Amino acid sequence: MNLITTREPIIPWEIRGEMGLLKALWETIRKVLLKPGLFFDNLEVKKPLIEPFSFYFIVVGLAIIFSRLIGLLLTRLISPSTLFVNLSIKEILIIFACSFLCKFLAV
């Protein structure tokens, strides 16, 4: 009988190469939102920090994109003439950076 067991990775983001980028992203977000105690209690701080920062930038970029889309939809409902409000330079750069990170981090 083998008593040594391998621990299943707590963070799906760490095995995104096996799971796929979108599934790992979704599963990590789901664990953070639904089981934050378990997730953060078992979190190991590793160096380099590119892994958690890449996850952070992707999530923030998606949040900006979704909030912008919801804002545009609400603007359309309130005032149809203001639907095509120009994006600011900051928003364009953030969207570009996030899309670049997604392509760069895809395994």
mmCIF file of N, CA, C and O in Angstrom:
data_model
loop_
_atom_site.group_PDB
_atom_site.id
_atom_site.type_symbol
_atom_site.label_atom_id
_atom_site.label_comp_id
_atom_site.label_asym_id
_atom_site.label_seq_id
_atom_site.Cartn_x
_atom_site.Cartn_y
_atom_site.Cartn_z
ATOM 1 N N MET A 1 0.845 -1.191 0.000
ATOM 2 C CA MET A 1 0.000 0.000 0.000
ATOM 3 C C MET A 1 0.885 1.248 0.000
ATOM 4 O O MET A 1 1.754 1.395 0.837
ATOM 5 N N ASN A 2 0.651 2.118 -0.924
ATOM 6 C CA ASN A 2 1.440 3.336 -1.062
ATOM 7 C C ASN A 2 0.767 4.461 -0.284
ATOM 8 O O ASN A 2 -0.340 4.861 -0.603
ATOM 9 N N LEU A 3 1.426 4.946 0.762
ATOM 10 C CA LEU A 3 0.862 6.010 1.597
ATOM 11 C C LEU A 3 1.178 7.398 1.076
ATOM 12 O O LEU A 3 0.620 8.371 1.548
ATOM 13 N N ILE A 4 2.094 7.490 0.125
ATOM 14 C CA ILE A 4 2.452 8.790 -0.429
ATOM 15 C C ILE A 4 1.443 9.148 -1.521
ATOM 16 O O ILE A 4 1.262 8.401 -2.475
ATOM 17 N N THR A 5 0.797 10.256 -1.317
ATOM 18 C CA THR A 5 -0.166 10.717 -2.318
ATOM 19 C C THR A 5 0.287 12.054 -2.861
ATOM 20 O O THR A 5 0.905 12.844 -2.155
ATOM 21 N N THR A 6 -0.009 12.271 -4.096
ATOM 22 C CA THR A 6 0.328 13.563 -4.679
ATOM 23 C C THR A 6 -0.839 14.511 -4.470
ATOM 24 O O THR A 6 -1.999 14.134 -4.652
ATOM 25 N N ARG A 7 -0.529 15.705 -4.080
ATOM 26 C CA ARG A 7 -1.553 16.712 -3.811
ATOM 27 C C ARG A 7 -2.065 17.268 -5.123
ATOM 28 O O ARG A 7 -1.304 17.618 -6.011
ATOM 29 N N GLU A 8 -3.381 17.329 -5.232
ATOM 30 C CA GLU A 8 -3.992 17.920 -6.411
ATOM 31 C C GLU A 8 -3.787 19.434 -6.349
ATOM 32 O O GLU A 8 -3.948 20.036 -5.289
ATOM 33 N N PRO A 9 -3.402 20.066 -7.459
ATOM 34 C CA PRO A 9 -3.175 21.510 -7.421
ATOM 35 C C PRO A 9 -4.432 22.260 -6.987
ATOM 36 O O PRO A 9 -5.525 21.988 -7.465
ATOM 37 N N ILE A 10 -4.267 23.158 -6.045
ATOM 38 C CA ILE A 10 -5.379 23.950 -5.539
ATOM 39 C C ILE A 10 -5.751 25.019 -6.555
ATOM 40 O O ILE A 10 -6.895 25.369 -6.701
ATOM 41 N N ILE A 11 -4.775 25.537 -7.269
ATOM 42 C CA ILE A 11 -5.000 26.666 -8.163
ATOM 43 C C ILE A 11 -4.980 26.178 -9.610
ATOM 44 O O ILE A 11 -3.927 25.822 -10.144
ATOM 45 N N PRO A 12 -6.142 26.181 -10.256
ATOM 46 C CA PRO A 12 -6.186 25.746 -11.656
ATOM 47 C C PRO A 12 -5.313 26.598 -12.577
ATOM 48 O O PRO A 12 -4.836 26.111 -13.599
ATOM 49 N N TRP A 13 -5.102 27.854 -12.217
ATOM 50 C CA TRP A 13 -4.292 28.745 -13.046
ATOM 51 C C TRP A 13 -2.879 28.199 -13.213
ATOM 52 O O TRP A 13 -2.229 28.421 -14.237
ATOM 53 N N GLU A 14 -2.390 27.460 -12.206
ATOM 54 C CA GLU A 14 -1.035 26.932 -12.273
ATOM 55 C C GLU A 14 -0.904 25.799 -13.287
ATOM 56 O O GLU A 14 0.197 25.488 -13.719
ATOM 57 N N ILE A 15 -2.018 25.159 -13.651
ATOM 58 C CA ILE A 15 -1.963 24.067 -14.622
ATOM 59 C C ILE A 15 -2.764 24.421 -15.875
ATOM 60 O O ILE A 15 -3.390 23.569 -16.490
ATOM 61 N N ARG A 16 -2.736 25.680 -16.262
ATOM 62 C CA ARG A 16 -3.512 26.129 -17.421
ATOM 63 C C ARG A 16 -3.040 25.509 -18.724
ATOM 64 O O ARG A 16 -3.779 25.431 -19.681
ATOM 65 N N GLY A 17 -1.819 25.040 -18.750
ATOM 66 C CA GLY A 17 -1.325 24.353 -19.938
ATOM 67 C C GLY A 17 -2.071 23.046 -20.179
ATOM 68 O O GLY A 17 -2.313 22.655 -21.304
ATOM 69 N N GLU A 18 -2.457 22.378 -19.096
ATOM 70 C CA GLU A 18 -3.202 21.131 -19.200
ATOM 71 C C GLU A 18 -4.702 21.382 -19.343
ATOM 72 O O GLU A 18 -5.388 20.674 -20.067
ATOM 73 N N MET A 19 -5.209 22.372 -18.617
ATOM 74 C CA MET A 19 -6.651 22.632 -18.594
ATOM 75 C C MET A 19 -7.122 23.484 -19.760
ATOM 76 O O MET A 19 -8.272 23.397 -20.154
ATOM 77 N N GLY A 20 -6.251 24.323 -20.240
ATOM 78 C CA GLY A 20 -6.646 25.327 -21.225
ATOM 79 C C GLY A 20 -6.805 26.663 -20.509
ATOM 80 O O GLY A 20 -7.204 26.716 -19.345
ATOM 81 N N LEU A 21 -6.502 27.714 -21.219
ATOM 82 C CA LEU A 21 -6.470 29.048 -20.614
ATOM 83 C C LEU A 21 -7.823 29.481 -20.063
ATOM 84 O O LEU A 21 -7.927 29.886 -18.901
ATOM 85 N N LEU A 22 -8.870 29.369 -20.856
ATOM 86 C CA LEU A 22 -10.181 29.849 -20.415
ATOM 87 C C LEU A 22 -10.751 29.024 -19.274
ATOM 88 O O LEU A 22 -11.316 29.568 -18.315
ATOM 89 N N LYS A 23 -10.607 27.711 -19.349
ATOM 90 C CA LYS A 23 -11.133 26.859 -18.276
ATOM 91 C C LYS A 23 -10.378 27.111 -16.972
ATOM 92 O O LYS A 23 -10.980 27.187 -15.900
ATOM 93 N N ALA A 24 -9.054 27.231 -17.046
ATOM 94 C CA ALA A 24 -8.254 27.494 -15.848
ATOM 95 C C ALA A 24 -8.600 28.857 -15.250
ATOM 96 O O ALA A 24 -8.701 29.000 -14.028
ATOM 97 N N LEU A 25 -8.798 29.844 -16.113
ATOM 98 C CA LEU A 25 -9.180 31.176 -15.641
ATOM 99 C C LEU A 25 -10.520 31.113 -14.921
ATOM 100 O O LEU A 25 -10.665 31.609 -13.802
ATOM 101 N N TRP A 26 -11.509 30.468 -15.562
ATOM 102 C CA TRP A 26 -12.837 30.365 -14.973
ATOM 103 C C TRP A 26 -12.812 29.588 -13.646
ATOM 104 O O TRP A 26 -13.421 30.003 -12.658
ATOM 105 N N GLU A 27 -12.122 28.458 -13.610
ATOM 106 C CA GLU A 27 -12.076 27.642 -12.395
ATOM 107 C C GLU A 27 -11.367 28.369 -11.251
ATOM 108 O O GLU A 27 -11.763 28.252 -10.094
ATOM 109 N N THR A 28 -10.336 29.127 -11.567
ATOM 110 C CA THR A 28 -9.636 29.891 -10.530
ATOM 111 C C THR A 28 -10.530 30.988 -9.977
ATOM 112 O O THR A 28 -10.625 31.173 -8.756
ATOM 113 N N ILE A 29 -11.220 31.704 -10.851
ATOM 114 C CA ILE A 29 -12.149 32.749 -10.401
ATOM 115 C C ILE A 29 -13.250 32.125 -9.556
ATOM 116 O O ILE A 29 -13.627 32.651 -8.503
ATOM 117 N N ARG A 30 -13.758 30.987 -9.991
ATOM 118 C CA ARG A 30 -14.830 30.306 -9.259
ATOM 119 C C ARG A 30 -14.368 29.905 -7.851
ATOM 120 O O ARG A 30 -15.073 30.104 -6.877
ATOM 121 N N LYS A 31 -13.157 29.370 -7.750
ATOM 122 C CA LYS A 31 -12.645 28.979 -6.431
ATOM 123 C C LYS A 31 -12.425 30.188 -5.530
ATOM 124 O O LYS A 31 -12.687 30.127 -4.332
ATOM 125 N N VAL A 32 -11.931 31.279 -6.103
ATOM 126 C CA VAL A 32 -11.708 32.491 -5.302
ATOM 127 C C VAL A 32 -13.038 33.032 -4.775
ATOM 128 O O VAL A 32 -13.135 33.439 -3.619
ATOM 129 N N LEU A 33 -14.076 33.017 -5.619
ATOM 130 C CA LEU A 33 -15.364 33.574 -5.220
ATOM 131 C C LEU A 33 -16.172 32.645 -4.317
ATOM 132 O O LEU A 33 -16.828 33.107 -3.384
ATOM 133 N N LEU A 34 -16.131 31.334 -4.576
ATOM 134 C CA LEU A 34 -16.987 30.408 -3.836
ATOM 135 C C LEU A 34 -16.325 29.784 -2.611
ATOM 136 O O LEU A 34 -17.025 29.420 -1.660
ATOM 137 N N LYS A 35 -15.013 29.635 -2.629
ATOM 138 C CA LYS A 35 -14.298 29.029 -1.500
ATOM 139 C C LYS A 35 -13.039 29.827 -1.177
ATOM 140 O O LYS A 35 -11.923 29.310 -1.255
ATOM 141 N N PRO A 36 -13.192 31.107 -0.820
ATOM 142 C CA PRO A 36 -11.996 31.935 -0.613
ATOM 143 C C PRO A 36 -11.127 31.462 0.546
ATOM 144 O O PRO A 36 -9.900 31.536 0.463
ATOM 145 N N GLY A 37 -11.723 30.951 1.619
ATOM 146 C CA GLY A 37 -10.927 30.479 2.751
ATOM 147 C C GLY A 37 -10.015 29.337 2.363
ATOM 148 O O GLY A 37 -8.813 29.356 2.643
ATOM 149 N N LEU A 38 -10.566 28.338 1.708
ATOM 150 C CA LEU A 38 -9.785 27.192 1.259
ATOM 151 C C LEU A 38 -8.733 27.614 0.241
ATOM 152 O O LEU A 38 -7.580 27.191 0.302
ATOM 153 N N PHE A 39 -9.130 28.479 -0.680
ATOM 154 C CA PHE A 39 -8.212 28.924 -1.722
ATOM 155 C C PHE A 39 -7.003 29.645 -1.124
ATOM 156 O O PHE A 39 -5.858 29.298 -1.401
ATOM 157 N N PHE A 40 -7.254 30.644 -0.264
ATOM 158 C CA PHE A 40 -6.142 31.456 0.244
ATOM 159 C C PHE A 40 -5.382 30.780 1.376
ATOM 160 O O PHE A 40 -4.212 31.081 1.590
ATOM 161 N N ASP A 41 -6.009 29.855 2.102
ATOM 162 C CA ASP A 41 -5.274 29.112 3.130
ATOM 163 C C ASP A 41 -4.212 28.216 2.510
ATOM 164 O O ASP A 41 -3.158 28.000 3.095
ATOM 165 N N ASN A 42 -4.492 27.672 1.346
ATOM 166 C CA ASN A 42 -3.562 26.755 0.687
ATOM 167 C C ASN A 42 -2.697 27.431 -0.371
ATOM 168 O O ASN A 42 -1.987 26.750 -1.102
ATOM 169 N N LEU A 43 -2.764 28.734 -0.441
ATOM 170 C CA LEU A 43 -1.998 29.468 -1.440
ATOM 171 C C LEU A 43 -0.528 29.505 -1.050
ATOM 172 O O LEU A 43 -0.173 29.867 0.068
ATOM 173 N N GLU A 44 0.316 29.121 -1.979
ATOM 174 C CA GLU A 44 1.755 29.171 -1.752
ATOM 175 C C GLU A 44 2.335 30.356 -2.504
ATOM 176 O O GLU A 44 2.035 30.560 -3.669
ATOM 177 N N VAL A 45 3.159 31.134 -1.815
ATOM 178 C CA VAL A 45 3.803 32.273 -2.464
ATOM 179 C C VAL A 45 5.070 31.756 -3.132
ATOM 180 O O VAL A 45 5.943 31.198 -2.491
ATOM 181 N N LYS A 46 5.101 31.925 -4.442
ATOM 182 C CA LYS A 46 6.253 31.456 -5.215
ATOM 183 C C LYS A 46 6.896 32.639 -5.915
ATOM 184 O O LYS A 46 6.260 33.635 -6.169
ATOM 185 N N LYS A 47 8.148 32.471 -6.233
ATOM 186 C CA LYS A 47 8.832 33.479 -7.024
ATOM 187 C C LYS A 47 9.193 32.829 -8.328
ATOM 188 O O LYS A 47 9.581 31.674 -8.339
ATOM 189 N N PRO A 48 9.078 33.445 -9.437
ATOM 190 C CA PRO A 48 8.679 34.820 -9.706
ATOM 191 C C PRO A 48 7.161 34.999 -9.607
ATOM 192 O O PRO A 48 6.399 34.041 -9.665
ATOM 193 N N LEU A 49 6.778 36.227 -9.457
ATOM 194 C CA LEU A 49 5.370 36.556 -9.276
ATOM 195 C C LEU A 49 4.640 36.826 -10.583
ATOM 196 O O LEU A 49 3.541 37.366 -10.571
ATOM 197 N N ILE A 50 5.200 36.423 -11.699
ATOM 198 C CA ILE A 50 4.558 36.654 -12.990
ATOM 199 C C ILE A 50 3.244 35.896 -13.093
ATOM 200 O O ILE A 50 2.291 36.378 -13.705
ATOM 201 N N GLU A 51 3.150 34.713 -12.473
ATOM 202 C CA GLU A 51 1.915 33.925 -12.523
ATOM 203 C C GLU A 51 0.738 34.676 -11.895
ATOM 204 O O GLU A 51 -0.284 34.867 -12.548
ATOM 205 N N PRO A 52 0.837 35.104 -10.633
ATOM 206 C CA PRO A 52 -0.310 35.817 -10.060
ATOM 207 C C PRO A 52 -0.565 37.173 -10.723
ATOM 208 O O PRO A 52 -1.722 37.585 -10.862
ATOM 209 N N PHE A 53 0.482 37.864 -11.149
ATOM 210 C CA PHE A 53 0.280 39.153 -11.803
ATOM 211 C C PHE A 53 -0.393 38.994 -13.161
ATOM 212 O O PHE A 53 -1.228 39.801 -13.552
ATOM 213 N N SER A 54 -0.049 37.945 -13.888
ATOM 214 C CA SER A 54 -0.699 37.722 -15.183
ATOM 215 C C SER A 54 -2.181 37.426 -14.975
ATOM 216 O O SER A 54 -3.026 37.935 -15.716
ATOM 217 N N PHE A 55 -2.503 36.622 -13.960
ATOM 218 C CA PHE A 55 -3.910 36.344 -13.645
ATOM 219 C C PHE A 55 -4.631 37.649 -13.281
ATOM 220 O O PHE A 55 -5.729 37.921 -13.761
ATOM 221 N N TYR A 56 -3.995 38.454 -12.463
ATOM 222 C CA TYR A 56 -4.583 39.734 -12.042
ATOM 223 C C TYR A 56 -4.871 40.641 -13.241
ATOM 224 O O TYR A 56 -5.970 41.181 -13.369
ATOM 225 N N PHE A 57 -3.902 40.798 -14.125
ATOM 226 C CA PHE A 57 -4.084 41.700 -15.266
ATOM 227 C C PHE A 57 -5.167 41.206 -16.223
ATOM 228 O O PHE A 57 -5.914 42.001 -16.785
ATOM 229 N N ILE A 58 -5.259 39.906 -16.413
ATOM 230 C CA ILE A 58 -6.303 39.361 -17.269
ATOM 231 C C ILE A 58 -7.675 39.612 -16.655
ATOM 232 O O ILE A 58 -8.604 40.056 -17.332
ATOM 233 N N VAL A 59 -7.816 39.352 -15.350
ATOM 234 C CA VAL A 59 -9.107 39.560 -14.683
ATOM 235 C C VAL A 59 -9.489 41.037 -14.684
ATOM 236 O O VAL A 59 -10.636 41.395 -14.978
ATOM 237 N N VAL A 60 -8.547 41.914 -14.402
ATOM 238 C CA VAL A 60 -8.833 43.352 -14.409
ATOM 239 C C VAL A 60 -9.185 43.814 -15.820
ATOM 240 O O VAL A 60 -10.128 44.584 -16.015
ATOM 241 N N GLY A 61 -8.461 43.333 -16.815
ATOM 242 C CA GLY A 61 -8.772 43.698 -18.200
ATOM 243 C C GLY A 61 -10.166 43.254 -18.603
ATOM 244 O O GLY A 61 -10.923 44.020 -19.215
ATOM 245 N N LEU A 62 -10.532 42.026 -18.235
ATOM 246 C CA LEU A 62 -11.882 41.543 -18.535
ATOM 247 C C LEU A 62 -12.940 42.354 -17.796
ATOM 248 O O LEU A 62 -14.004 42.657 -18.350
ATOM 249 N N ALA A 63 -12.655 42.717 -16.558
ATOM 250 C CA ALA A 63 -13.609 43.535 -15.790
ATOM 251 C C ALA A 63 -13.806 44.902 -16.452
ATOM 252 O O ALA A 63 -14.934 45.401 -16.528
ATOM 253 N N ILE A 64 -12.738 45.492 -16.938
ATOM 254 C CA ILE A 64 -12.840 46.792 -17.617
ATOM 255 C C ILE A 64 -13.653 46.649 -18.896
ATOM 256 O O ILE A 64 -14.532 47.471 -19.186
ATOM 257 N N ILE A 65 -13.369 45.609 -19.663
ATOM 258 C CA ILE A 65 -14.101 45.407 -20.915
ATOM 259 C C ILE A 65 -15.585 45.194 -20.644
ATOM 260 O O ILE A 65 -16.440 45.814 -21.277
ATOM 261 N N PHE A 66 -15.901 44.301 -19.684
ATOM 262 C CA PHE A 66 -17.313 44.030 -19.383
ATOM 263 C C PHE A 66 -18.019 45.250 -18.812
ATOM 264 O O PHE A 66 -19.164 45.526 -19.156
ATOM 265 N N SER A 67 -17.344 45.998 -17.950
ATOM 266 C CA SER A 67 -17.988 47.190 -17.388
ATOM 267 C C SER A 67 -18.219 48.234 -18.481
ATOM 268 O O SER A 67 -19.233 48.932 -18.488
ATOM 269 N N ARG A 68 -17.290 48.324 -19.419
ATOM 270 C CA ARG A 68 -17.460 49.258 -20.529
ATOM 271 C C ARG A 68 -18.637 48.848 -21.422
ATOM 272 O O ARG A 68 -19.434 49.694 -21.840
ATOM 273 N N LEU A 69 -18.739 47.544 -21.702
ATOM 274 C CA LEU A 69 -19.856 47.059 -22.505
ATOM 275 C C LEU A 69 -21.197 47.284 -21.804
ATOM 276 O O LEU A 69 -22.167 47.705 -22.440
ATOM 277 N N ILE A 70 -21.240 47.011 -20.519
ATOM 278 C CA ILE A 70 -22.479 47.247 -19.760
ATOM 279 C C ILE A 70 -22.801 48.731 -19.749
ATOM 280 O O ILE A 70 -23.956 49.128 -19.913
ATOM 281 N N GLY A 71 -21.780 49.562 -19.587
ATOM 282 C CA GLY A 71 -21.991 51.009 -19.635
ATOM 283 C C GLY A 71 -22.537 51.464 -20.974
ATOM 284 O O GLY A 71 -23.440 52.301 -21.044
ATOM 285 N N LEU A 72 -21.999 50.906 -22.050
ATOM 286 C CA LEU A 72 -22.495 51.252 -23.383
ATOM 287 C C LEU A 72 -23.944 50.809 -23.572
ATOM 288 O O LEU A 72 -24.754 51.533 -24.152
ATOM 289 N N LEU A 73 -24.264 49.614 -23.075
ATOM 290 C CA LEU A 73 -25.643 49.135 -23.186
ATOM 291 C C LEU A 73 -26.602 50.013 -22.388
ATOM 292 O O LEU A 73 -27.688 50.356 -22.857
ATOM 293 N N LEU A 74 -26.196 50.374 -21.179
ATOM 294 C CA LEU A 74 -27.053 51.240 -20.364
ATOM 295 C C LEU A 74 -27.185 52.618 -20.991
ATOM 296 O O LEU A 74 -28.259 53.222 -20.963
ATOM 297 N N THR A 75 -26.099 53.115 -21.567
ATOM 298 C CA THR A 75 -26.146 54.404 -22.247
ATOM 299 C C THR A 75 -27.109 54.341 -23.427
ATOM 300 O O THR A 75 -27.876 55.271 -23.665
ATOM 301 N N ARG A 76 -27.074 53.222 -24.123
ATOM 302 C CA ARG A 76 -27.969 53.033 -25.268
ATOM 303 C C ARG A 76 -29.432 53.031 -24.810
ATOM 304 O O ARG A 76 -30.302 53.591 -25.478
ATOM 305 N N LEU A 77 -29.684 52.408 -23.685
ATOM 306 C CA LEU A 77 -31.050 52.377 -23.163
ATOM 307 C C LEU A 77 -31.519 53.750 -22.713
ATOM 308 O O LEU A 77 -32.680 54.108 -22.876
ATOM 309 N N ILE A 78 -30.602 54.523 -22.152
ATOM 310 C CA ILE A 78 -30.975 55.840 -21.624
ATOM 311 C C ILE A 78 -31.022 56.880 -22.738
ATOM 312 O O ILE A 78 -31.956 57.659 -22.838
ATOM 313 N N SER A 79 -29.977 56.900 -23.573
ATOM 314 C CA SER A 79 -29.890 57.910 -24.619
ATOM 315 C C SER A 79 -29.275 57.305 -25.876
ATOM 316 O O SER A 79 -28.050 57.170 -25.953
ATOM 317 N N PRO A 80 -30.089 56.929 -26.855
ATOM 318 C CA PRO A 80 -29.570 56.285 -28.065
ATOM 319 C C PRO A 80 -28.543 57.110 -28.834
ATOM 320 O O PRO A 80 -27.704 56.562 -29.530
ATOM 321 N N SER A 81 -28.567 58.417 -28.719
ATOM 322 C CA SER A 81 -27.643 59.245 -29.495
ATOM 323 C C SER A 81 -26.214 59.198 -28.954
ATOM 324 O O SER A 81 -25.281 59.615 -29.629
ATOM 325 N N THR A 82 -26.004 58.692 -27.733
ATOM 326 C CA THR A 82 -24.665 58.676 -27.136
ATOM 327 C C THR A 82 -24.060 57.282 -27.090
ATOM 328 O O THR A 82 -23.170 57.016 -26.305
ATOM 329 N N LEU A 83 -24.536 56.358 -27.945
ATOM 330 C CA LEU A 83 -24.033 54.986 -27.915
ATOM 331 C C LEU A 83 -22.545 54.908 -28.240
ATOM 332 O O LEU A 83 -21.798 54.210 -27.598
ATOM 333 N N PHE A 84 -22.097 55.642 -29.227
ATOM 334 C CA PHE A 84 -20.716 55.530 -29.674
ATOM 335 C C PHE A 84 -19.820 56.567 -29.018
ATOM 336 O O PHE A 84 -19.179 57.374 -29.679
ATOM 337 N N VAL A 85 -19.755 56.509 -27.701
ATOM 338 C CA VAL A 85 -18.861 57.376 -26.941
ATOM 339 C C VAL A 85 -17.442 56.857 -27.141
ATOM 340 O O VAL A 85 -17.196 55.662 -27.080
ATOM 341 N N ASN A 86 -16.513 57.743 -27.401
ATOM 342 C CA ASN A 86 -15.136 57.327 -27.669
ATOM 343 C C ASN A 86 -14.485 56.758 -26.423
ATOM 344 O O ASN A 86 -14.683 57.252 -25.316
ATOM 345 N N LEU A 87 -13.681 55.717 -26.634
ATOM 346 C CA LEU A 87 -12.885 55.163 -25.551
ATOM 347 C C LEU A 87 -11.727 56.112 -25.268
ATOM 348 O O LEU A 87 -11.174 56.726 -26.172
ATOM 349 N N SER A 88 -11.334 56.196 -24.001
ATOM 350 C CA SER A 88 -10.186 57.026 -23.666
ATOM 351 C C SER A 88 -8.904 56.280 -24.048
ATOM 352 O O SER A 88 -8.904 55.072 -24.252
ATOM 353 N N ILE A 89 -7.814 57.008 -24.134
ATOM 354 C CA ILE A 89 -6.517 56.409 -24.468
ATOM 355 C C ILE A 89 -6.149 55.375 -23.407
ATOM 356 O O ILE A 89 -5.642 54.297 -23.736
ATOM 357 N N LYS A 90 -6.432 55.663 -22.156
ATOM 358 C CA LYS A 90 -6.119 54.744 -21.059
ATOM 359 C C LYS A 90 -6.851 53.415 -21.249
ATOM 360 O O LYS A 90 -6.258 52.352 -21.102
ATOM 361 N N GLU A 91 -8.129 53.473 -21.593
ATOM 362 C CA GLU A 91 -8.908 52.248 -21.790
ATOM 363 C C GLU A 91 -8.402 51.450 -22.988
ATOM 364 O O GLU A 91 -8.315 50.227 -22.932
ATOM 365 N N ILE A 92 -8.032 52.138 -24.048
ATOM 366 C CA ILE A 92 -7.500 51.454 -25.231
ATOM 367 C C ILE A 92 -6.187 50.755 -24.891
ATOM 368 O O ILE A 92 -5.964 49.602 -25.281
ATOM 369 N N LEU A 93 -5.316 51.417 -24.135
ATOM 370 C CA LEU A 93 -4.042 50.817 -23.749
ATOM 371 C C LEU A 93 -4.234 49.622 -22.833
ATOM 372 O O LEU A 93 -3.535 48.608 -22.963
ATOM 373 N N ILE A 94 -5.186 49.703 -21.909
ATOM 374 C CA ILE A 94 -5.449 48.590 -21.004
ATOM 375 C C ILE A 94 -5.993 47.395 -21.783
ATOM 376 O O ILE A 94 -5.582 46.258 -21.573
ATOM 377 N N ILE A 95 -6.911 47.642 -22.704
ATOM 378 C CA ILE A 95 -7.470 46.554 -23.521
ATOM 379 C C ILE A 95 -6.365 45.924 -24.370
ATOM 380 O O ILE A 95 -6.269 44.698 -24.472
ATOM 381 N N PHE A 96 -5.506 46.750 -24.950
ATOM 382 C CA PHE A 96 -4.400 46.225 -25.758
ATOM 383 C C PHE A 96 -3.446 45.402 -24.904
ATOM 384 O O PHE A 96 -3.035 44.311 -25.299
ATOM 385 N N ALA A 97 -3.103 45.913 -23.715
ATOM 386 C CA ALA A 97 -2.181 45.197 -22.836
ATOM 387 C C ALA A 97 -2.759 43.854 -22.404
ATOM 388 O O ALA A 97 -2.062 42.845 -22.370
ATOM 389 N N CYS A 98 -4.046 43.832 -22.107
ATOM 390 C CA CYS A 98 -4.682 42.579 -21.691
ATOM 391 C C CYS A 98 -4.737 41.573 -22.831
ATOM 392 O O CYS A 98 -4.495 40.385 -22.623
ATOM 393 N N SER A 99 -5.034 42.036 -24.021
ATOM 394 C CA SER A 99 -5.068 41.105 -25.159
ATOM 395 C C SER A 99 -3.660 40.582 -25.456
ATOM 396 O O SER A 99 -3.482 39.411 -25.786
ATOM 397 N N PHE A 100 -2.647 41.428 -25.294
ATOM 398 C CA PHE A 100 -1.277 40.997 -25.489
ATOM 399 C C PHE A 100 -0.898 39.945 -24.446
ATOM 400 O O PHE A 100 -0.297 38.928 -24.766
ATOM 401 N N LEU A 101 -1.280 40.193 -23.174
ATOM 402 C CA LEU A 101 -0.978 39.235 -22.115
ATOM 403 C C LEU A 101 -1.674 37.907 -22.361
ATOM 404 O O LEU A 101 -1.092 36.850 -22.125
ATOM 405 N N CYS A 102 -2.909 37.947 -22.818
ATOM 406 C CA CYS A 102 -3.636 36.711 -23.099
ATOM 407 C C CYS A 102 -2.905 35.882 -24.162
ATOM 408 O O CYS A 102 -2.761 34.683 -24.028
ATOM 409 N N LYS A 103 -2.441 36.545 -25.196
ATOM 410 C CA LYS A 103 -1.727 35.837 -26.265
ATOM 411 C C LYS A 103 -0.353 35.366 -25.775
ATOM 412 O O LYS A 103 0.086 34.272 -26.088
ATOM 413 N N PHE A 104 0.305 36.188 -24.968
ATOM 414 C CA PHE A 104 1.635 35.869 -24.473
ATOM 415 C C PHE A 104 1.597 34.707 -23.487
ATOM 416 O O PHE A 104 2.466 33.846 -23.492
ATOM 417 N N LEU A 105 0.555 34.660 -22.645
ATOM 418 C CA LEU A 105 0.478 33.653 -21.598
ATOM 419 C C LEU A 105 -0.210 32.369 -22.043
ATOM 420 O O LEU A 105 -0.202 31.396 -21.311
ATOM 421 N N ALA A 106 -0.786 32.369 -23.220
ATOM 422 C CA ALA A 106 -1.449 31.150 -23.702
ATOM 423 C C ALA A 106 -0.381 30.070 -23.882
ATOM 424 O O ALA A 106 0.651 30.282 -24.497
ATOM 425 N N VAL A 107 -0.658 28.945 -23.290
ATOM 426 C CA VAL A 107 0.338 27.859 -23.296
ATOM 427 C C VAL A 107 -0.032 26.850 -24.356
ATOM 428 O O VAL A 107 -1.140 26.538 -24.594
#
